PDB file of C-alpha atoms in Angstrom:
ATOM      1  CA  LYS P   1      -4.089 -12.902  51.722  1.00 83.00           C
ATOM      2  CA  GLN P   2      -4.666  -9.765  54.351  1.00 89.00           C
ATOM      3  CA  GLU P   3      -6.903  -7.430  53.230  1.00 93.00           C
ATOM      4  CA  VAL P   4      -7.632  -3.734  54.474  1.00 95.00           C
ATOM      5  CA  THR P   5     -10.791  -1.451  53.902  1.00 97.00           C
ATOM      6  CA  GLN P   6     -11.465   1.740  54.998  1.00 97.00           C
ATOM      7  CA  ILE P   7     -14.975   2.925  55.006  1.00 93.00           C
ATOM      8  CA  PRO P   8     -16.335   5.452  54.058  1.00 92.00           C
ATOM      9  CA  ALA P   9     -14.510   6.527  50.983  1.00 95.00           C
ATOM     10  CA  ALA P  10     -15.177   9.876  51.446  1.00 96.00           C
ATOM     11  CA  LEU P  11     -16.326  12.893  54.528  1.00 96.00           C
ATOM     12  CA  SER P  12     -17.245  15.796  54.583  1.00 97.00           C
ATOM     13  CA  VAL P  13     -17.984  17.512  57.951  1.00 97.00           C
ATOM     14  CA  PRO P  14     -18.538  21.148  59.588  1.00 97.00           C
ATOM     15  CA  GLU P  15     -15.484  22.552  61.240  1.00 97.00           C
ATOM     16  CA  GLY P  16     -15.229  21.863  64.901  1.00 97.00           C
ATOM     17  CA  GLU P  17     -17.151  18.512  64.500  1.00 97.00           C
ATOM     18  CA  ASN P  18     -15.383  15.224  66.099  1.00 97.00           C
ATOM     19  CA  LEU P  19     -15.570  12.239  63.761  1.00 96.00           C
ATOM     20  CA  VAL P  20     -14.056   8.458  63.522  1.00 97.00           C
ATOM     21  CA  LEU P  21     -12.901   7.088  60.887  1.00 97.00           C
ATOM     22  CA  ASN P  22     -12.830   3.142  60.132  1.00 97.00           C
ATOM     23  CA  CYS P  23     -10.395   0.426  59.129  1.00 98.00           C
ATOM     24  CA  SER P  24     -10.776  -3.160  58.949  1.00 98.00           C
ATOM     25  CA  PHE P  25      -8.272  -5.926  58.336  1.00 96.00           C
ATOM     26  CA  THR P  26      -9.336  -9.877  57.381  1.00 95.00           C
ATOM     27  CA  ASP P  27      -6.759 -11.389  59.525  1.00 91.00           C
ATOM     28  CA  SER P  28      -5.816 -10.738  62.806  1.00 90.00           C
ATOM     29  CA  ALA P  29      -2.635 -11.795  62.971  1.00 88.00           C
ATOM     30  CA  ILE P  30      -0.916  -8.421  62.809  1.00 89.00           C
ATOM     31  CA  TYR P  31       2.714  -6.915  63.992  1.00 88.00           C
ATOM     32  CA  ASN P  32       1.431  -3.800  64.021  1.00 91.00           C
ATOM     33  CA  LEU P  33      -1.090  -0.945  62.313  1.00 95.00           C
ATOM     34  CA  GLN P  34      -0.338   2.261  61.013  1.00 96.00           C
ATOM     35  CA  TRP P  35      -2.248   5.504  60.085  1.00 98.00           C
ATOM     36  CA  PHE P  36      -1.171   8.100  57.780  1.00 98.00           C
ATOM     37  CA  ARG P  37      -2.204  11.120  56.379  1.00 98.00           C
ATOM     38  CA  GLN P  38      -1.909  12.320  52.540  1.00 97.00           C
ATOM     39  CA  ASP P  39      -2.393  15.826  51.075  1.00 95.00           C
ATOM     40  CA  PRO P  40      -3.248  15.855  47.460  1.00 92.00           C
ATOM     41  CA  GLY P  41       0.155  15.224  45.424  1.00 89.00           C
ATOM     42  CA  LYS P  42       2.526  14.427  48.131  1.00 91.00           C
ATOM     43  CA  GLY P  43       4.000  11.536  49.852  1.00 93.00           C
ATOM     44  CA  LEU P  44       2.150   9.974  52.930  1.00 96.00           C
ATOM     45  CA  THR P  45       2.721  11.292  56.880  1.00 96.00           C
ATOM     46  CA  SER P  46       3.139   8.990  59.272  1.00 95.00           C
ATOM     47  CA  LEU P  47       0.429   9.730  62.258  1.00 97.00           C
ATOM     48  CA  LEU P  48       0.307   6.911  64.711  1.00 97.00           C
ATOM     49  CA  LEU P  49       1.844   3.580  64.959  1.00 95.00           C
ATOM     50  CA  ILE P  50      -0.151   0.774  67.194  1.00 95.00           C
ATOM     51  CA  GLN P  51       1.740  -2.134  68.240  1.00 92.00           C
ATOM     52  CA  SER P  52      -0.268  -4.996  68.160  1.00 90.00           C
ATOM     53  CA  SER P  53       0.076  -5.715  72.324  1.00 91.00           C
ATOM     54  CA  GLN P  54      -1.268  -1.958  72.378  1.00 94.00           C
ATOM     55  CA  ARG P  55      -5.068  -1.045  72.590  1.00 95.00           C
ATOM     56  CA  GLU P  56      -4.697   2.654  71.860  1.00 96.00           C
ATOM     57  CA  GLN P  57      -1.933   5.396  70.882  1.00 96.00           C
ATOM     58  CA  THR P  58      -2.682   9.390  71.103  1.00 97.00           C
ATOM     59  CA  SER P  59      -0.620  12.196  69.180  1.00 96.00           C
ATOM     60  CA  GLY P  60      -2.697  15.763  69.612  1.00 97.00           C
ATOM     61  CA  ARG P  61      -6.212  15.781  68.509  1.00 97.00           C
ATOM     62  CA  LEU P  62      -6.033  12.570  67.019  1.00 98.00           C
ATOM     63  CA  ASN P  63      -6.523   8.893  68.783  1.00 98.00           C
ATOM     64  CA  ALA P  64      -5.913   5.646  66.908  1.00 97.00           C
ATOM     65  CA  SER P  65      -7.666   2.370  68.631  1.00 97.00           C
ATOM     66  CA  LEU P  66      -7.161  -1.028  67.611  1.00 97.00           C
ATOM     67  CA  ASP P  67      -9.180  -4.262  68.266  1.00 96.00           C
ATOM     68  CA  LYS P  68      -7.250  -7.486  66.889  1.00 93.00           C
ATOM     69  CA  SER P  69      -9.819  -9.741  67.591  1.00 92.00           C
ATOM     70  CA  SER P  70     -12.543  -8.161  65.638  1.00 95.00           C
ATOM     71  CA  GLY P  71     -10.333  -6.739  62.950  1.00 96.00           C
ATOM     72  CA  ARG P  72     -10.994  -3.128  63.255  1.00 97.00           C
ATOM     73  CA  SER P  73      -9.346   0.178  64.356  1.00 98.00           C
ATOM     74  CA  THR P  74     -10.508   3.500  64.313  1.00 98.00           C
ATOM     75  CA  LEU P  75      -9.005   7.098  63.733  1.00 97.00           C
ATOM     76  CA  TYR P  76     -10.827   9.667  65.996  1.00 98.00           C
ATOM     77  CA  ILE P  77      -9.796  13.285  65.149  1.00 98.00           C
ATOM     78  CA  ALA P  78     -11.426  15.889  67.797  1.00 98.00           C
ATOM     79  CA  ALA P  79     -12.661  19.269  67.071  1.00 97.00           C
ATOM     80  CA  SER P  80     -11.672  19.300  63.322  1.00 97.00           C
ATOM     81  CA  GLN P  81     -10.106  22.024  61.332  1.00 97.00           C
ATOM     82  CA  PRO P  82      -9.987  22.794  57.871  1.00 97.00           C
ATOM     83  CA  GLY P  83      -6.021  21.858  57.852  1.00 97.00           C
ATOM     84  CA  ASP P  84      -7.026  18.578  58.610  1.00 98.00           C
ATOM     85  CA  SER P  85      -8.537  17.780  55.248  1.00 98.00           C
ATOM     86  CA  ALA P  86      -7.012  15.175  53.638  1.00 98.00           C
ATOM     87  CA  THR P  87      -7.038  11.451  52.878  1.00 97.00           C
ATOM     88  CA  TYR P  88      -6.108   9.161  55.651  1.00 98.00           C
ATOM     89  CA  LEU P  89      -5.106   5.909  55.149  1.00 98.00           C
ATOM     90  CA  CYS P  90      -4.254   3.041  57.397  1.00 97.00           C
ATOM     91  CA  ALA P  91      -1.955   0.017  57.102  1.00 96.00           C
ATOM     92  CA  VAL P  92      -0.910  -3.208  58.680  1.00 93.00           C
ATOM     93  CA  ARG P  93       1.947  -5.492  59.131  1.00 89.00           C
ATOM     94  CA  GLY P  94       1.702  -8.980  59.238  1.00 81.00           C
ATOM     95  CA  GLU P  95       2.294 -10.940  62.648  1.00 72.00           C
ATOM     96  CA  SER P  96       4.408 -13.365  60.339  1.00 64.00           C
ATOM     97  CA  GLN P  97       6.193 -10.502  58.596  1.00 56.00           C
ATOM     98  CA  ALA P  98       7.854  -8.379  60.660  1.00 49.00           C
ATOM     99  CA  GLY P  99      10.444  -7.107  58.395  1.00 53.00           C
ATOM    100  CA  THR P 100       7.968  -7.121  55.617  1.00 68.00           C
ATOM    101  CA  ALA P 101       5.725  -4.327  53.461  1.00 77.00           C
ATOM    102  CA  LEU P 102       2.811  -2.821  54.570  1.00 88.00           C
ATOM    103  CA  ILE P 103      -1.112  -3.756  53.583  1.00 91.00           C
ATOM    104  CA  PHE P 104      -2.903  -0.462  52.963  1.00 94.00           C
ATOM    105  CA  GLY P 105      -6.484   0.435  52.601  1.00 96.00           C
ATOM    106  CA  LYS P 106      -7.550   2.598  49.923  1.00 95.00           C
ATOM    107  CA  GLY P 107      -8.240   5.591  52.336  1.00 96.00           C
ATOM    108  CA  THR P 108     -10.601   7.698  53.616  1.00 97.00           C
ATOM    109  CA  THR P 109     -10.762  11.406  51.930  1.00 97.00           C
ATOM    110  CA  LEU P 110     -11.882  13.743  54.713  1.00 98.00           C
ATOM    111  CA  SER P 111     -13.031  17.391  53.693  1.00 97.00           C
ATOM    112  CA  VAL P 112     -13.592  19.981  56.798  1.00 97.00           C
ATOM    113  CA  SER P 113     -15.483  22.899  55.436  1.00 96.00           C
ATOM    114  CA  SER P 114     -15.121  26.045  57.907  1.00 94.00           C
TER     115      SER P 114
ATOM    116  CA  ASP N   1      13.757  13.974  61.958  1.00 71.00           C
ATOM    117  CA  VAL N   2      13.487  11.146  59.663  1.00 71.00           C
ATOM    118  CA  LYS N   3      14.296  12.210  55.834  1.00 90.00           C
ATOM    119  CA  VAL N   4      13.699   9.871  52.914  1.00 96.00           C
ATOM    120  CA  THR N   5      14.556  11.684  49.810  1.00 96.00           C
ATOM    121  CA  GLN N   6      13.403  10.925  46.544  1.00 96.00           C
ATOM    122  CA  SER N   7      15.726  12.535  43.601  1.00 88.00           C
ATOM    123  CA  SER N   8      13.093  14.093  40.938  1.00 90.00           C
ATOM    124  CA  ARG N   9       9.442  15.001  41.940  1.00 93.00           C
ATOM    125  CA  TYR N  10       8.148  15.120  38.196  1.00 96.00           C
ATOM    126  CA  LEU N  11       9.317  13.341  35.492  1.00 96.00           C
ATOM    127  CA  VAL N  12       8.140  13.060  31.737  1.00 97.00           C
ATOM    128  CA  LYS N  13       9.794  10.363  29.738  1.00 97.00           C
ATOM    129  CA  ARG N  14       9.315   8.485  26.093  1.00 97.00           C
ATOM    130  CA  THR N  15       7.800   5.071  25.607  1.00 98.00           C
ATOM    131  CA  GLY N  16      10.981   3.022  25.586  1.00 97.00           C
ATOM    132  CA  GLU N  17      13.451   5.159  27.668  1.00 97.00           C
ATOM    133  CA  LYS N  18      15.185   3.836  30.886  1.00 97.00           C
ATOM    134  CA  VAL N  19      14.316   5.500  34.100  1.00 97.00           C
ATOM    135  CA  PHE N  20      15.992   5.283  37.132  1.00 97.00           C
ATOM    136  CA  LEU N  21      13.977   6.708  40.644  1.00 97.00           C
ATOM    137  CA  GLU N  22      16.546   7.485  43.328  1.00 97.00           C
ATOM    138  CA  CYS N  23      15.562   7.173  46.782  1.00 97.00           C
ATOM    139  CA  VAL N  24      18.304   8.271  49.778  1.00 97.00           C
ATOM    140  CA  GLN N  25      17.082   7.745  53.472  1.00 97.00           C
ATOM    141  CA  ASP N  26      19.219   9.256  56.614  1.00 95.00           C
ATOM    142  CA  MET N  27      18.129   6.952  59.736  1.00 91.00           C
ATOM    143  CA  ASP N  28      20.235   3.873  58.935  1.00 92.00           C
ATOM    144  CA  HIS N  29      16.728   2.193  58.280  1.00 92.00           C
ATOM    145  CA  GLU N  30      17.473  -2.043  57.165  1.00 90.00           C
ATOM    146  CA  ASN N  31      14.086  -1.881  54.929  1.00 91.00           C
ATOM    147  CA  MET N  32      13.243   0.203  52.150  1.00 94.00           C
ATOM    148  CA  PHE N  33      10.382  -0.255  49.881  1.00 95.00           C
ATOM    149  CA  TRP N  34       8.885   1.084  46.437  1.00 96.00           C
ATOM    150  CA  TYR N  35       5.111   1.615  46.072  1.00 96.00           C
ATOM    151  CA  ARG N  36       3.061   2.633  42.922  1.00 97.00           C
ATOM    152  CA  GLN N  37      -0.166   4.584  43.789  1.00 96.00           C
ATOM    153  CA  ASP N  38      -3.094   4.679  41.486  1.00 95.00           C
ATOM    154  CA  PRO N  39      -6.686   6.343  41.841  1.00 91.00           C
ATOM    155  CA  GLY N  40      -8.942   3.631  42.286  1.00 89.00           C
ATOM    156  CA  LEU N  41      -5.809   0.916  43.231  1.00 92.00           C
ATOM    157  CA  GLY N  42      -4.435   2.248  46.218  1.00 91.00           C
ATOM    158  CA  LEU N  43      -0.916   2.146  47.007  1.00 94.00           C
ATOM    159  CA  ARG N  44       0.599  -1.799  45.306  1.00 93.00           C
ATOM    160  CA  LEU N  45       4.291  -2.749  46.128  1.00 93.00           C
ATOM    161  CA  ILE N  46       6.399  -3.282  44.046  1.00 95.00           C
ATOM    162  CA  TYR N  47       9.834  -3.968  44.945  1.00 95.00           C
ATOM    163  CA  PHE N  48      11.407  -4.228  48.841  1.00 92.00           C
ATOM    164  CA  SER N  49      14.751  -4.477  50.336  1.00 93.00           C
ATOM    165  CA  TYR N  50      15.678  -5.622  53.848  1.00 89.00           C
ATOM    166  CA  ASP N  51      19.609  -5.508  53.383  1.00 89.00           C
ATOM    167  CA  VAL N  52      22.094  -4.066  51.250  1.00 93.00           C
ATOM    168  CA  LYS N  53      21.829  -6.253  47.897  1.00 90.00           C
ATOM    169  CA  MET N  54      18.936  -8.029  48.641  1.00 91.00           C
ATOM    170  CA  LYS N  55      15.530  -7.643  47.435  1.00 92.00           C
ATOM    171  CA  GLU N  56      12.243  -9.293  47.408  1.00 91.00           C
ATOM    172  CA  LYS N  57       9.430  -8.911  44.584  1.00 92.00           C
ATOM    173  CA  GLY N  58       5.929  -7.383  45.843  1.00 90.00           C
ATOM    174  CA  ASP N  59       2.664  -7.617  44.306  1.00 89.00           C
ATOM    175  CA  ILE N  60       3.339  -5.852  40.939  1.00 94.00           C
ATOM    176  CA  PRO N  61       6.994  -6.416  40.152  1.00 96.00           C
ATOM    177  CA  GLU N  62       6.826  -6.799  36.255  1.00 96.00           C
ATOM    178  CA  GLY N  63       8.692  -4.368  34.237  1.00 96.00           C
ATOM    179  CA  TYR N  64      10.726  -3.008  37.132  1.00 98.00           C
ATOM    180  CA  SER N  65      13.804  -3.600  38.483  1.00 97.00           C
ATOM    181  CA  VAL N  66      15.731  -2.332  41.566  1.00 97.00           C
ATOM    182  CA  SER N  67      19.289  -2.080  43.099  1.00 97.00           C
ATOM    183  CA  ARG N  68      20.400  -1.488  46.541  1.00 97.00           C
ATOM    184  CA  GLU N  69      24.089  -1.048  46.442  1.00 96.00           C
ATOM    185  CA  LYS N  70      24.564   0.840  49.546  1.00 96.00           C
ATOM    186  CA  LYS N  71      22.243   0.823  52.951  1.00 96.00           C
ATOM    187  CA  GLU N  72      20.741   4.033  52.301  1.00 97.00           C
ATOM    188  CA  ARG N  73      19.837   4.021  48.923  1.00 97.00           C
ATOM    189  CA  PHE N  74      17.351   2.104  46.725  1.00 97.00           C
ATOM    190  CA  SER N  75      16.969   2.697  43.294  1.00 97.00           C
ATOM    191  CA  LEU N  76      13.730   1.894  41.219  1.00 98.00           C
ATOM    192  CA  ILE N  77      14.437   0.997  37.489  1.00 98.00           C
ATOM    193  CA  LEU N  78      11.928   0.830  34.563  1.00 97.00           C
ATOM    194  CA  GLU N  79      14.141  -0.818  31.950  1.00 94.00           C
ATOM    195  CA  SER N  80      12.010   0.159  29.109  1.00 97.00           C
ATOM    196  CA  ALA N  81       9.134   2.764  30.358  1.00 97.00           C
ATOM    197  CA  SER N  82       5.517   2.322  28.856  1.00 97.00           C
ATOM    198  CA  THR N  83       2.604   4.324  29.146  1.00 97.00           C
ATOM    199  CA  ASN N  84       0.749   1.952  31.903  1.00 97.00           C
ATOM    200  CA  GLN N  85       3.694   2.699  33.764  1.00 98.00           C
ATOM    201  CA  THR N  86       2.437   6.516  34.412  1.00 98.00           C
ATOM    202  CA  SER N  87       1.937   6.904  38.174  1.00 97.00           C
ATOM    203  CA  MET N  88       2.740   8.223  41.165  1.00 97.00           C
ATOM    204  CA  TYR N  89       5.781   6.415  42.812  1.00 98.00           C
ATOM    205  CA  LEU N  90       6.382   6.239  46.471  1.00 97.00           C
ATOM    206  CA  CYS N  91       9.633   5.246  48.488  1.00 97.00           C
ATOM    207  CA  ALA N  92       9.415   4.861  52.052  1.00 95.00           C
ATOM    208  CA  SER N  93      11.956   2.784  54.577  1.00 94.00           C
ATOM    209  CA  SER N  94      11.562   1.659  57.450  1.00 91.00           C
ATOM    210  CA  SER N  95      13.787   0.064  60.772  1.00 85.00           C
ATOM    211  CA  LEU N  96      13.055  -3.608  61.606  1.00 71.00           C
ATOM    212  CA  PRO N  97      10.081  -3.822  62.011  1.00 68.00           C
ATOM    213  CA  GLY N  98       9.032  -0.144  63.119  1.00 82.00           C
ATOM    214  CA  GLU N  99       7.198   2.687  61.825  1.00 89.00           C
ATOM    215  CA  LEU N 100       7.319   3.472  58.308  1.00 92.00           C
ATOM    216  CA  PHE N 101       8.525   6.757  56.541  1.00 94.00           C
ATOM    217  CA  PHE N 102       7.408   8.094  53.238  1.00 96.00           C
ATOM    218  CA  GLY N 103       9.695  10.071  51.011  1.00 96.00           C
ATOM    219  CA  GLU N 104       7.533  12.993  48.725  1.00 95.00           C
ATOM    220  CA  GLY N 105       6.711  11.003  45.814  1.00 96.00           C
ATOM    221  CA  SER N 106       7.667  11.066  42.127  1.00 96.00           C
ATOM    222  CA  ARG N 107       5.353  11.668  39.787  1.00 97.00           C
ATOM    223  CA  LEU N 108       6.337   9.694  36.418  1.00 97.00           C
ATOM    224  CA  THR N 109       4.256  10.644  33.168  1.00 98.00           C
ATOM    225  CA  VAL N 110       5.341   7.995  30.134  1.00 98.00           C
ATOM    226  CA  LEU N 111       4.387   9.817  27.071  1.00 97.00           C
TER     227      LEU N 111
END
């Protein structure tokens, strides 16, 4: 059964720092991987979707990479800002389950101080 | 922009009440999902639907049922609410098998 792990569970950085959030998954047969952001008490906002054939995706200050063979993805945030403070979750969809649900990690809670 | 709308942001119900959580999406997505989110447990899948009138159990379907009579609407039903169903409920939709989009969530408290 697929398991998704995000380490660390929490991270605090000063404003302006570049940082990397990690996501690992146990079954490399994935269809795609998606990164989300969640603010307290709110729903999840999609940040980036990486298909299994892709190595990375970029959106603004965010860059997500995918290494299927090692079961890892990273989310790189450049020049962090206090507004980036949130919980970041990654989720994978299995290769044989293209039409079904994503499996989520428990998230990394990021705090950026000014 | 994709819009997934959950009818109620906050609900307070009594034990034993029947509870309906409604979700509507405006992107003609085939797939719709209900998750619950609890501290320390993360997001857990309750049910999903890949077509009208079709449904599949997720990891924790006990105590819940769902209804999908129209493509844009997916309802979660708690037949007899219990205190251990106090949680944040999140609805999501996607095309097959594209990006997943979430609603704002429904915070349910069962007293």
